[in-house]
PDB file of C-alpha atoms in Angstrom:
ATOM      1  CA  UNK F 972      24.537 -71.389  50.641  1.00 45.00           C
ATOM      2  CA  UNK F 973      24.212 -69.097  47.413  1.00 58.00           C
ATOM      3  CA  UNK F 974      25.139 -66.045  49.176  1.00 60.00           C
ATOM      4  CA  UNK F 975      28.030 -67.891  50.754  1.00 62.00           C
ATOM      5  CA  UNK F 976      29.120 -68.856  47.262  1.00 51.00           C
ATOM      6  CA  UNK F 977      28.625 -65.288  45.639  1.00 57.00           C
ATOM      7  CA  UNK F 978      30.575 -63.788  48.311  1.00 64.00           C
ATOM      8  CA  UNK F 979      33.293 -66.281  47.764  1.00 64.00           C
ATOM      9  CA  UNK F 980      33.069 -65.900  43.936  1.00 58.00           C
ATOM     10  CA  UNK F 981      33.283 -62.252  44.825  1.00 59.00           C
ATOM     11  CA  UNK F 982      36.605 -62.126  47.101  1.00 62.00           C
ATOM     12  CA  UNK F 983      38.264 -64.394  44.771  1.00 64.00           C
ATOM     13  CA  UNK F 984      37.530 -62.245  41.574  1.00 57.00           C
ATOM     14  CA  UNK F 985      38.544 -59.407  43.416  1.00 59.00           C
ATOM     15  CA  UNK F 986      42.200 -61.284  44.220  1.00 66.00           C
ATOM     16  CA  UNK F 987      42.563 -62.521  41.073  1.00 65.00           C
ATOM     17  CA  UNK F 988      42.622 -59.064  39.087  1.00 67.00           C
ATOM     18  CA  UNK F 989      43.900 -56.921  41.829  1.00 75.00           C
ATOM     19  CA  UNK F 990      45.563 -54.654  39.944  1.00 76.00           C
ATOM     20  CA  UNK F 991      42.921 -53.935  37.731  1.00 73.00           C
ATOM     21  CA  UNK F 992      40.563 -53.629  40.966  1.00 77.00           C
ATOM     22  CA  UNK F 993      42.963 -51.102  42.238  1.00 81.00           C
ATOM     23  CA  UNK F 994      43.554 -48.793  38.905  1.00 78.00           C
ATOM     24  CA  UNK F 995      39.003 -49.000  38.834  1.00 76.00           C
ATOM     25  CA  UNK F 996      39.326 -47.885  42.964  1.00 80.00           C
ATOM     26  CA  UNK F 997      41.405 -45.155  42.327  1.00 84.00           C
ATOM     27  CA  UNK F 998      39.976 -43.657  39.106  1.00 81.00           C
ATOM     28  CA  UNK F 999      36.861 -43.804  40.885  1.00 82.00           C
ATOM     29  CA  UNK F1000      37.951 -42.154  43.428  1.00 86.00           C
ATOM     30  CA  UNK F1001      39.563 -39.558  41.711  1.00 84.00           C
ATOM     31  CA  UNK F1002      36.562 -39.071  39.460  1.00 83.00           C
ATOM     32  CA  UNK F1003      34.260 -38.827  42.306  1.00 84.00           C
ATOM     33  CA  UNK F1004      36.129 -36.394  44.419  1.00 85.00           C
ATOM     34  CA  UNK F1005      36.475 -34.027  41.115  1.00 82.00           C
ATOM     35  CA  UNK F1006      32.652 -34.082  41.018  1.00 83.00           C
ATOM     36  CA  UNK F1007      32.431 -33.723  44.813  1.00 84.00           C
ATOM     37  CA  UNK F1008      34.595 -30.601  44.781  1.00 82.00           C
ATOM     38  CA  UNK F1009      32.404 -29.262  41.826  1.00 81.00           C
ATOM     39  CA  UNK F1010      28.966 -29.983  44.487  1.00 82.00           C
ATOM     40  CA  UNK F1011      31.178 -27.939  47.024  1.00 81.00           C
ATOM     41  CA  UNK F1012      32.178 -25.133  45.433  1.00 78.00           C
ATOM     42  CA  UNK F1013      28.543 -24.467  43.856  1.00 78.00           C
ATOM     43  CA  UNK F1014      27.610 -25.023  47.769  1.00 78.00           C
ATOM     44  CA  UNK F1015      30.072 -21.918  48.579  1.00 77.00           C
ATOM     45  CA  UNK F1016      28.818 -19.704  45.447  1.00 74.00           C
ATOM     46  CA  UNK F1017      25.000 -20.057  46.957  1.00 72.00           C
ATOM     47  CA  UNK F1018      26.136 -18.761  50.506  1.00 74.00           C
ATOM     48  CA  UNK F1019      28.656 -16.238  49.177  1.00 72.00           C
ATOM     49  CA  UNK F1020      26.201 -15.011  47.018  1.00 68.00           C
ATOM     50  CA  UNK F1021      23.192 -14.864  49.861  1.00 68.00           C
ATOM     51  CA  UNK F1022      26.376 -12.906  51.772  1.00 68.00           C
ATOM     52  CA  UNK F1023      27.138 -10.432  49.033  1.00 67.00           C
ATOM     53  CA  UNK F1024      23.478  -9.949  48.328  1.00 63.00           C
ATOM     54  CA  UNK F1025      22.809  -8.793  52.019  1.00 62.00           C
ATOM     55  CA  UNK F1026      25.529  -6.076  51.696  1.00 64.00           C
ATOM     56  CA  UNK F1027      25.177  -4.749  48.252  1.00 67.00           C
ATOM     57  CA  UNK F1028      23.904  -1.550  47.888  1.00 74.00           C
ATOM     58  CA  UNK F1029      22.606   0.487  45.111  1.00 81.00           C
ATOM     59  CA  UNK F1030      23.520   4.332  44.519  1.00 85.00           C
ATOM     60  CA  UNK F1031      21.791   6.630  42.284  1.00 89.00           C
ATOM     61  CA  UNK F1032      23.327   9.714  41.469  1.00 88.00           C
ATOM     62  CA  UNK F1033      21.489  12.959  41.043  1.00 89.00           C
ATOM     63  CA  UNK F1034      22.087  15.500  38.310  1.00 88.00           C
ATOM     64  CA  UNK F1035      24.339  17.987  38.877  1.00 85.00           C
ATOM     65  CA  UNK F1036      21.790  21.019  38.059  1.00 87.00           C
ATOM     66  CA  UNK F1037      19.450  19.064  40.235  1.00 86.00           C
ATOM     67  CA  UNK F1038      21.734  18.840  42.930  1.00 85.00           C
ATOM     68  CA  UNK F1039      22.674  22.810  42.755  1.00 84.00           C
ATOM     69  CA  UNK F1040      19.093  23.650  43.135  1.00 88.00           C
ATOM     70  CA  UNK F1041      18.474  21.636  46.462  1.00 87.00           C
ATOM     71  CA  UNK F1042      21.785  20.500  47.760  1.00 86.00           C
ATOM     72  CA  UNK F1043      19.692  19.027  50.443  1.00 86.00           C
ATOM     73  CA  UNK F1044      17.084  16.755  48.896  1.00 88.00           C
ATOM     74  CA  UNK F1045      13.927  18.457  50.306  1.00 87.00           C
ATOM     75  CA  UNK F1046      12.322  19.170  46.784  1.00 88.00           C
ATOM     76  CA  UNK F1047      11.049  17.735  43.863  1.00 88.00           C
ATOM     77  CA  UNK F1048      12.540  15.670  42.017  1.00 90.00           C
ATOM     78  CA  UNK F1049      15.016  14.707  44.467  1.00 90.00           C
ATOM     79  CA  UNK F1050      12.428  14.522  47.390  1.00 90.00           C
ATOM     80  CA  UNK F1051       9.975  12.700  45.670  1.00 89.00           C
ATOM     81  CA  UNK F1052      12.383  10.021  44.633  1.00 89.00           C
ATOM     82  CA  UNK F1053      13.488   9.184  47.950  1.00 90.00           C
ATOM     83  CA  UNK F1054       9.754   8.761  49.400  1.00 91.00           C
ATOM     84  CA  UNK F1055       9.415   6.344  46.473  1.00 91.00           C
ATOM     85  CA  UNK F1056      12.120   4.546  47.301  1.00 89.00           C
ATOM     86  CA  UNK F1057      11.864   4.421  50.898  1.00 90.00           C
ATOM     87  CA  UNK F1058       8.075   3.277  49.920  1.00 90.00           C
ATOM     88  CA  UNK F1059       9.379   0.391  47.681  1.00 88.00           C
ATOM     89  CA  UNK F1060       8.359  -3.181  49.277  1.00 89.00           C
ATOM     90  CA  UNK F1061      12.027  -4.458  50.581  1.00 83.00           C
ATOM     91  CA  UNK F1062      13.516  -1.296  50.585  1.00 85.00           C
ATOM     92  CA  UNK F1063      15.479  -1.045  54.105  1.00 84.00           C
ATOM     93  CA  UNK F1064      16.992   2.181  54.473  1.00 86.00           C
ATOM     94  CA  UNK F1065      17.961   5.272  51.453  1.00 88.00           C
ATOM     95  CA  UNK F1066      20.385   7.533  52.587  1.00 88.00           C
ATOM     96  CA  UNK F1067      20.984  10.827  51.066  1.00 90.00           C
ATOM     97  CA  UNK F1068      24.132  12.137  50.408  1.00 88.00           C
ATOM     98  CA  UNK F1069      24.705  15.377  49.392  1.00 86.00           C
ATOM     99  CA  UNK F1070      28.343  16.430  48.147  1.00 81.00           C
ATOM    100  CA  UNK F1071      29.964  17.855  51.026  1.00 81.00           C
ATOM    101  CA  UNK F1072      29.591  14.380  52.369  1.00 84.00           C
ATOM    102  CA  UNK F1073      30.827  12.422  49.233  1.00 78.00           C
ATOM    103  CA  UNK F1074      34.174  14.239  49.136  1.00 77.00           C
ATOM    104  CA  UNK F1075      34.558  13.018  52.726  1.00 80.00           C
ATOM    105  CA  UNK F1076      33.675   9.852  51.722  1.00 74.00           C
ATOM    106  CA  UNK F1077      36.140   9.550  48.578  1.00 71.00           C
ATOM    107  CA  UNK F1078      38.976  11.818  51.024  1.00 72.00           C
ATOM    108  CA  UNK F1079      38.536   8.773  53.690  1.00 73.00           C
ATOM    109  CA  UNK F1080      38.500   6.082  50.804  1.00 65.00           C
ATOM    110  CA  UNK F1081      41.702   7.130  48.433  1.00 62.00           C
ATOM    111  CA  UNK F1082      43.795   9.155  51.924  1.00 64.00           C
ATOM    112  CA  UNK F1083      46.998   7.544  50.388  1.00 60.00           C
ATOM    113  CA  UNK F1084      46.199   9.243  47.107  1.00 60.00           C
ATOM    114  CA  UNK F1085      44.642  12.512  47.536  1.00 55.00           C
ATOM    115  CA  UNK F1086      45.212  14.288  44.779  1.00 57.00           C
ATOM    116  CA  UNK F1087      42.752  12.273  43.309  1.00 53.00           C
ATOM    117  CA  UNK F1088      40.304  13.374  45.116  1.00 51.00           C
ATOM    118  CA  UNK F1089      41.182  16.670  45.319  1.00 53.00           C
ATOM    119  CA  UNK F1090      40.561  16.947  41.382  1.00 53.00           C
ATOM    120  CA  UNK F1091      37.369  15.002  41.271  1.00 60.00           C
ATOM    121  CA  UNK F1092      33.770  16.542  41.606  1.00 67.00           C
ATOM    122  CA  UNK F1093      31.888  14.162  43.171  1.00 75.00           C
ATOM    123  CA  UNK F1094      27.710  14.410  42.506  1.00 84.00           C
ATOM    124  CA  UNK F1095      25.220  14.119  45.339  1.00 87.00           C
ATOM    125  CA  UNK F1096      23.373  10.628  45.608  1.00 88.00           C
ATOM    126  CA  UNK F1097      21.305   8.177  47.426  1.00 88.00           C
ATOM    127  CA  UNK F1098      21.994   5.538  48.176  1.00 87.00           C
ATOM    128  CA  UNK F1099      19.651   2.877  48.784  1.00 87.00           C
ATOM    129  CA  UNK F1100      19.948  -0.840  51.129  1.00 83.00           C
ATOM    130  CA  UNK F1101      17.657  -3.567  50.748  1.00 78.00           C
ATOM    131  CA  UNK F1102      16.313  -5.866  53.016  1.00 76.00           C
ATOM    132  CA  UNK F1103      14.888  -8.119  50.745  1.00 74.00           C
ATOM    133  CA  UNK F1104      17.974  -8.800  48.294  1.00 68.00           C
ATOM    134  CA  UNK F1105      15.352 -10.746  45.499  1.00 69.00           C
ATOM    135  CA  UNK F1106      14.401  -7.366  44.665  1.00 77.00           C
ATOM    136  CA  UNK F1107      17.011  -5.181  44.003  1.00 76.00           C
ATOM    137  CA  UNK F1108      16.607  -5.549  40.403  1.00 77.00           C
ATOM    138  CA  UNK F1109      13.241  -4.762  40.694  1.00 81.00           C
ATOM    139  CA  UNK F1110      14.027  -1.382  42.531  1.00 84.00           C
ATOM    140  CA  UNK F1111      17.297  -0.682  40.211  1.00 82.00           C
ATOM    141  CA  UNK F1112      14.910  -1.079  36.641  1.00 83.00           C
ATOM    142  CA  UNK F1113      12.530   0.974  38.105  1.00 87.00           C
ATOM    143  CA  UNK F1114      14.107   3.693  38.975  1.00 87.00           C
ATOM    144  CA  UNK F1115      17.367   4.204  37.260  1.00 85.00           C
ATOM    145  CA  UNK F1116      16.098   5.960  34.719  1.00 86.00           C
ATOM    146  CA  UNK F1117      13.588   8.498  37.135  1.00 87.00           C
ATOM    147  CA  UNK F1118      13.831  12.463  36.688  1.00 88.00           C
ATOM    148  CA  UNK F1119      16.876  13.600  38.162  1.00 86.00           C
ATOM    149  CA  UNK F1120      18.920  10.646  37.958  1.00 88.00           C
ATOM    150  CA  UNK F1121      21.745  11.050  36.479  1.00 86.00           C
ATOM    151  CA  UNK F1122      23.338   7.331  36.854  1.00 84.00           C
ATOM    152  CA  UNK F1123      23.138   4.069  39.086  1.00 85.00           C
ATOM    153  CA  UNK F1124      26.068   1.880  40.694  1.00 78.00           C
ATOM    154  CA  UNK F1125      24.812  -1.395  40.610  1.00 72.00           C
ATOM    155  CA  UNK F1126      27.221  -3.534  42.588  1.00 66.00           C
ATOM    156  CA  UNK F1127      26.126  -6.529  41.392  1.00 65.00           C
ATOM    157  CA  UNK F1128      28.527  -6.126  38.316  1.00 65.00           C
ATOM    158  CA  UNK F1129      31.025  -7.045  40.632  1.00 63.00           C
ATOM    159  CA  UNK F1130      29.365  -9.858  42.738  1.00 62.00           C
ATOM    160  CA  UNK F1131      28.903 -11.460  39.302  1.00 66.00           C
ATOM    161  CA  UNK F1132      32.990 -10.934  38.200  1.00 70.00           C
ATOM    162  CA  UNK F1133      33.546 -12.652  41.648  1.00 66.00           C
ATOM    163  CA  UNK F1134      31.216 -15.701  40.825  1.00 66.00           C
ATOM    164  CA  UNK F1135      32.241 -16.123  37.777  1.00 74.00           C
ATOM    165  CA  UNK F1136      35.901 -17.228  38.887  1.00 70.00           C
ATOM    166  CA  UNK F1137      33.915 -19.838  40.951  1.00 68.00           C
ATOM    167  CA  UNK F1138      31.660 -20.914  38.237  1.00 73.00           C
ATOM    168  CA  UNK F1139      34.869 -21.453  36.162  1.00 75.00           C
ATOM    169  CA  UNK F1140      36.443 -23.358  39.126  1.00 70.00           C
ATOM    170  CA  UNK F1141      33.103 -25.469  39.202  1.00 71.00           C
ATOM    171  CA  UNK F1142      33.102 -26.018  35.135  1.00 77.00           C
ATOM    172  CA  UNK F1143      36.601 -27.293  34.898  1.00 77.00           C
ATOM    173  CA  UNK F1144      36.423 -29.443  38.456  1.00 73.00           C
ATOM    174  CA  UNK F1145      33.063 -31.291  36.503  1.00 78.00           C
ATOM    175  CA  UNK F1146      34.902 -31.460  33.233  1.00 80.00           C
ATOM    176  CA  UNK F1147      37.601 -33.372  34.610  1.00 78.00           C
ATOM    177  CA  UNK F1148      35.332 -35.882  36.365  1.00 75.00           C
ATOM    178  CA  UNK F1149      33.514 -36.159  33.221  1.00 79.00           C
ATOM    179  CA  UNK F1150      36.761 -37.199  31.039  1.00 79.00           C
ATOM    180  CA  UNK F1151      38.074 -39.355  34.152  1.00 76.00           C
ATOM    181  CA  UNK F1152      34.410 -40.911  34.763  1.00 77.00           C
ATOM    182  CA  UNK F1153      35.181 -42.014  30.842  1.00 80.00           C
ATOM    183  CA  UNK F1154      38.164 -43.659  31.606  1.00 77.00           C
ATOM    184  CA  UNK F1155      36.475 -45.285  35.143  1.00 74.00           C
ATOM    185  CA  UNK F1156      33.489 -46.869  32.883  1.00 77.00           C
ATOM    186  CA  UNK F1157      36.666 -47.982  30.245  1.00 79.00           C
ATOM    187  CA  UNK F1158      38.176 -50.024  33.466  1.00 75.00           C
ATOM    188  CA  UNK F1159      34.807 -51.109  34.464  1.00 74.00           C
ATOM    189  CA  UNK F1160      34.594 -52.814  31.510  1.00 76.00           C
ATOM    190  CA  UNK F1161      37.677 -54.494  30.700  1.00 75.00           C
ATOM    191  CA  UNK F1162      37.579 -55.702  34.306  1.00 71.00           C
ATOM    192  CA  UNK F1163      34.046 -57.477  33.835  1.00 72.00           C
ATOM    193  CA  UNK F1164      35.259 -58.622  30.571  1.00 72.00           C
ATOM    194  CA  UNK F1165      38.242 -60.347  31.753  1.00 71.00           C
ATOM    195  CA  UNK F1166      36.601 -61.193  34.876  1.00 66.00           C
ATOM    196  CA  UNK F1167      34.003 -63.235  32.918  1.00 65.00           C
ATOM    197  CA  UNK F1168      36.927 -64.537  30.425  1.00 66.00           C
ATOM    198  CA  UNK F1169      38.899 -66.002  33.218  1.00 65.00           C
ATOM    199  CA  UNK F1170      35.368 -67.994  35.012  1.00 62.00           C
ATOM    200  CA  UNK F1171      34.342 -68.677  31.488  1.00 59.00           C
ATOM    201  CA  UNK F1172      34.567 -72.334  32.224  1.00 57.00           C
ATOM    202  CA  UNK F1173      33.434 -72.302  35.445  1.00 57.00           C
ATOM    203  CA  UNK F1174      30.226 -70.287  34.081  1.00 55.00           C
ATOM    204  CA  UNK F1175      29.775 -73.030  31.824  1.00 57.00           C
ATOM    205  CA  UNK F1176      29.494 -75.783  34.331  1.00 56.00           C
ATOM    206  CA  UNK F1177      27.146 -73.714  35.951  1.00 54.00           C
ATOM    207  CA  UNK F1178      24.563 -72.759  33.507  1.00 57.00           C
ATOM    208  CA  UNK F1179      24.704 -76.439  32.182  1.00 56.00           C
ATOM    209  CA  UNK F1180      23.869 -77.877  35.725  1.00 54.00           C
ATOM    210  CA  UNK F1181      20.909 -75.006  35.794  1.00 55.00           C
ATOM    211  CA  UNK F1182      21.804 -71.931  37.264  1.00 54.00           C
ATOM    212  CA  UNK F1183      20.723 -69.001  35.850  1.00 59.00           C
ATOM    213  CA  UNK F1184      22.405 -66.177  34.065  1.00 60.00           C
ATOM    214  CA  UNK F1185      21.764 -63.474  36.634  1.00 58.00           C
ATOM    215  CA  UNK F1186      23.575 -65.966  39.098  1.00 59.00           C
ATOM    216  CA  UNK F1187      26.275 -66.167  37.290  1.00 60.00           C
ATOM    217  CA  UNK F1188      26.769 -62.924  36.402  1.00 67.00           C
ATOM    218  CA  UNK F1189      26.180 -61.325  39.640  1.00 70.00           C
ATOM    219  CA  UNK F1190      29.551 -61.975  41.013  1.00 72.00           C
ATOM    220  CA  UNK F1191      30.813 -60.115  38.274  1.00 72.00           C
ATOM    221  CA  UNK F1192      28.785 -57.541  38.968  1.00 75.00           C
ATOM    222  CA  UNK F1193      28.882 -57.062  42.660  1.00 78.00           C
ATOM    223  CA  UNK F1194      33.077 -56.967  42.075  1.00 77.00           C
ATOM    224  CA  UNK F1195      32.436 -53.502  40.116  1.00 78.00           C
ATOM    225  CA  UNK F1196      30.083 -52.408  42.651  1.00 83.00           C
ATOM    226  CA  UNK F1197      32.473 -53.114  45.780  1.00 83.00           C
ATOM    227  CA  UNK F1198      35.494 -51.813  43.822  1.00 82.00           C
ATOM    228  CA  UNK F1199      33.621 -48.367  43.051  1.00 84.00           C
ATOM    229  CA  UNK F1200      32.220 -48.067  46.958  1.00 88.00           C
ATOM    230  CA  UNK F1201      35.191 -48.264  48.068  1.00 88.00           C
ATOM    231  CA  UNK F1202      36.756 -45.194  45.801  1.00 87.00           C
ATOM    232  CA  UNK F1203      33.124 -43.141  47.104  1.00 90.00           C
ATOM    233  CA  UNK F1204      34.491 -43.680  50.412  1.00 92.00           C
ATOM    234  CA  UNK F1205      38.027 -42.776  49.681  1.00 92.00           C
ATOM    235  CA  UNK F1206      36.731 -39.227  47.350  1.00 90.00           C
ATOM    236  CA  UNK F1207      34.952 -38.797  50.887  1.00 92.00           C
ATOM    237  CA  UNK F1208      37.924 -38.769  52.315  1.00 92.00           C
ATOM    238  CA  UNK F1209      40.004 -36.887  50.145  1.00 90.00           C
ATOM    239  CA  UNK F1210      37.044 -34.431  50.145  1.00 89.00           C
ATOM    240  CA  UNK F1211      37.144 -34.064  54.354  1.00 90.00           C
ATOM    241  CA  UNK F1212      41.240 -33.736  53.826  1.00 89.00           C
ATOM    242  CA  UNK F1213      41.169 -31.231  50.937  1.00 83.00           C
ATOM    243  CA  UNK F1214      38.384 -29.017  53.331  1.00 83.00           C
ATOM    244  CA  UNK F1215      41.376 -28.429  55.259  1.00 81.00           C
ATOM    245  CA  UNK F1216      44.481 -28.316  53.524  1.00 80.00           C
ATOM    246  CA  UNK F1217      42.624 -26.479  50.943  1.00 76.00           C
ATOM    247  CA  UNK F1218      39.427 -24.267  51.882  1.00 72.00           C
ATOM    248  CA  UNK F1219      40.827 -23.586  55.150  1.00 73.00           C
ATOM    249  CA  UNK F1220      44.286 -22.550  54.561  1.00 70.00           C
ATOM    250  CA  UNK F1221      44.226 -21.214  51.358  1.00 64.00           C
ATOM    251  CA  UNK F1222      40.858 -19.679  51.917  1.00 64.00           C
ATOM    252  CA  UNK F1223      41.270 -18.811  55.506  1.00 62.00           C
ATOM    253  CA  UNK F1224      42.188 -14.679  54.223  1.00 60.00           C
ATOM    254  CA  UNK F1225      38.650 -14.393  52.055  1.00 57.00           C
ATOM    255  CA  UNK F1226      37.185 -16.749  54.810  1.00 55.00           C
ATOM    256  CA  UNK F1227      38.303 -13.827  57.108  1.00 52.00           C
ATOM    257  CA  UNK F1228      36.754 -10.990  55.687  1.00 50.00           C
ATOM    258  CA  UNK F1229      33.675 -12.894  55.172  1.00 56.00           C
ATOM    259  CA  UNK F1230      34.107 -12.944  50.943  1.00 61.00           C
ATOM    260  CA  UNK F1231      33.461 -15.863  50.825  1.00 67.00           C
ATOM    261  CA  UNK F1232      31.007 -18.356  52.565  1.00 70.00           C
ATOM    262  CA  UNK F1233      33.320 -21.136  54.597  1.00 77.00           C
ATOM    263  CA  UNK F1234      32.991 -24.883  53.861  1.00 78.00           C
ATOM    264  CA  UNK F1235      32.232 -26.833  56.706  1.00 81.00           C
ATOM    265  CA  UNK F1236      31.926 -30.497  57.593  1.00 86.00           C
ATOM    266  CA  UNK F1237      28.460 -30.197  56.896  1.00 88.00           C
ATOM    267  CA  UNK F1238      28.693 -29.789  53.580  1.00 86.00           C
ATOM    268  CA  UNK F1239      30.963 -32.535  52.900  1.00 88.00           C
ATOM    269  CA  UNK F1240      28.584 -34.887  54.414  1.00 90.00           C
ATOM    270  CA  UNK F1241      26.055 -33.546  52.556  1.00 89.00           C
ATOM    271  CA  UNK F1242      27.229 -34.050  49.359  1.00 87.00           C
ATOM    272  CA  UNK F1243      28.939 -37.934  50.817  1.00 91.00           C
ATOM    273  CA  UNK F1244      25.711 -39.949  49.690  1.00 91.00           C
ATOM    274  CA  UNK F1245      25.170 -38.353  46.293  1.00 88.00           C
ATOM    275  CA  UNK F1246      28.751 -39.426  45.443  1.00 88.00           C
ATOM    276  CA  UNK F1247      28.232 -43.133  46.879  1.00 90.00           C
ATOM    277  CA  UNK F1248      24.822 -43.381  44.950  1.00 90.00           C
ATOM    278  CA  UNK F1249      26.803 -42.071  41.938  1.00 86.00           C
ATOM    279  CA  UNK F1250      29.824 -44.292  42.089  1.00 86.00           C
ATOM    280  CA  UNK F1251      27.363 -47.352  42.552  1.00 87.00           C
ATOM    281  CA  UNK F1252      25.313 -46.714  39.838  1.00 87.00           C
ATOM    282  CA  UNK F1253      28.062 -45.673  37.544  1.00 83.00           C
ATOM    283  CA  UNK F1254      29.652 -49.327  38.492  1.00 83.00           C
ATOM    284  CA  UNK F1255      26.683 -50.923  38.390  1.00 82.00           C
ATOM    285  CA  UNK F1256      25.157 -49.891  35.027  1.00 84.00           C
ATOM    286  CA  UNK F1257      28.163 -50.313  33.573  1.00 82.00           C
ATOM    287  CA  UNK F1258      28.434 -54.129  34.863  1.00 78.00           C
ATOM    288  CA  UNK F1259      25.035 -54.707  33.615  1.00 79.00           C
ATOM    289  CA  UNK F1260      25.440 -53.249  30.391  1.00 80.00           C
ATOM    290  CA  UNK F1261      28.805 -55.049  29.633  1.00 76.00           C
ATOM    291  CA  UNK F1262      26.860 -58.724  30.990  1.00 71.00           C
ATOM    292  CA  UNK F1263      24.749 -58.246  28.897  1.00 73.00           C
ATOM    293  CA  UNK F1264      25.999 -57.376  25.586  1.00 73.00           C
ATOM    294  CA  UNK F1265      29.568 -58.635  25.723  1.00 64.00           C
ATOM    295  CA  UNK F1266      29.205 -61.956  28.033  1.00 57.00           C
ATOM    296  CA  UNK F1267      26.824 -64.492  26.234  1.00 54.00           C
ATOM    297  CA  UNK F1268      27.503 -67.134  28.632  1.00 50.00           C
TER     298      UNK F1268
END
């Protein structure tokens, strides 16, 4: 019999301010999916980055004088560096290259400009993969500075221009659900607040005749509560329709080349509950808070 008269109490608070209920559903919504894109793009940065990471290489360049004493890398220091390297726990393969083989490299790289090339010395190198990503700082620190090194190319300078473009993305997608999440807790409370004005009589009656003020004020409540599940549900959506009018079209080049890691279904779902946990308790401490200190009834 209660729960039949919460419901009811419910359903007809919900009718009764619809407008209201439909300005909360849709700022929730739209504050929700901001956040959700924010969870999905930091979900693409952690693949990307794993991809990057696998295929990033490290070059270190030996001195010229070096380099004219053993073009081939079979004494010291040149030899000895590459055993050490190719000794180094997660060290996968190091690759000499001596400088016949780096103008072939730089002629193949820059054909449509070849004077370039053609005026450039290029120094001999090696150049070194990893297997275990985790420790190519380790391997770059430790060596960079080794006799007969004359320079590094770290390529993680430009894994880390590339992320930050999506860490800016990320920042301004949770900044916006931050300043719209204001406004959502704003409607949350004006709606419990007029909610409760317009039952204030009603509330009366029923606290007189002994019901007690949780009962009364958990219609109010649950009405923020259903209003901000069902915005969860639609940011779901919105998230499942911008995956493909979004990540995969607009994306679908980088996706292509394998830049950048692709977004798939599963990642929407897993990032579905957090947003229904969040729009519930955004809704429902908000409720609580506004029973509490601005309903006395």
């Amino acid at each position: 019999m209660r729960a039949n008269f919460i419901i009811s109490e419910v359903l007809n608070g919900l009718r009764r301010n619809v407008t209201m209920t439909i300005a909360m559903i849709l700022t929730t919504a739209i504050t929700l999916g901001m956040f959700g894109a924010g969870l999905l793009v930091i979900q693409m940065a952690d693949k990307s980055q794993k991809i990057f990471l696998d295929r990033v290489e490290m070059q270190f360049w030996i001195n010229d004088d070096v380099a004219d004493r053993d073009p081939g890398c079979t004494a010291d220091p040149c030899s000895t560096l590459r055993t050490q390297l190719q000794n180094e726990p997660g060290v996968a393969k190091v690759t000499f290259i001596d400088r016949a083989e780096a103008f072939k490299i730089a002629k193949n790289t820059f054909k449509d400009t070849p004077d370039i090339v053609d005026e450039t010395t290029l120094p001999a190198s090696l150049k070194v993969r990893m297997s275990d990503p985790g420790r190519f700082g380790d391997v770059l620190d430790k060596y960079q500075k080794a006799p007969g090194v004359d320079g590094v190319l770290d390529q993680r300078d430009l894994v880390k221009r590339i992320f930050s473009v999506l860490d800016g993305v990320r920042n301004a997608a949770f900044v916006i659900a931050v300043v719209l999440a204001i406004s959502a807790i704003m409607l949350i409370i004006n709606m419990v607040q007029i909610a409760a004005y317009t039952r204030r009589t009603e509330v009366s009656i029923m606290r007189l005749v002994g019901a007690t003020r949780w009962y009364t004020q958990l219609p109010f409540l649950l009405e923020a509560v259903f209003a901000a599940l069902i915005g969860s549900l639609l940011a779901i959506g919105g998230l499942f329709a911008a995956k493909v009018l979004f990540f995969e079209n607009a994306l679908h080049d980088l996706y292509g080349v394998n830049i950048l890691a692709r977004i798939t279904n599963s990642d929407v779902l897993f990032v579905s509950p957090w947003l229904v946990l969040g729009g519930i308790a955004l809704s429902g401490v908000t409720s609580y808070v506004t029973l509490r200190w601005y309903v006395r009834e």
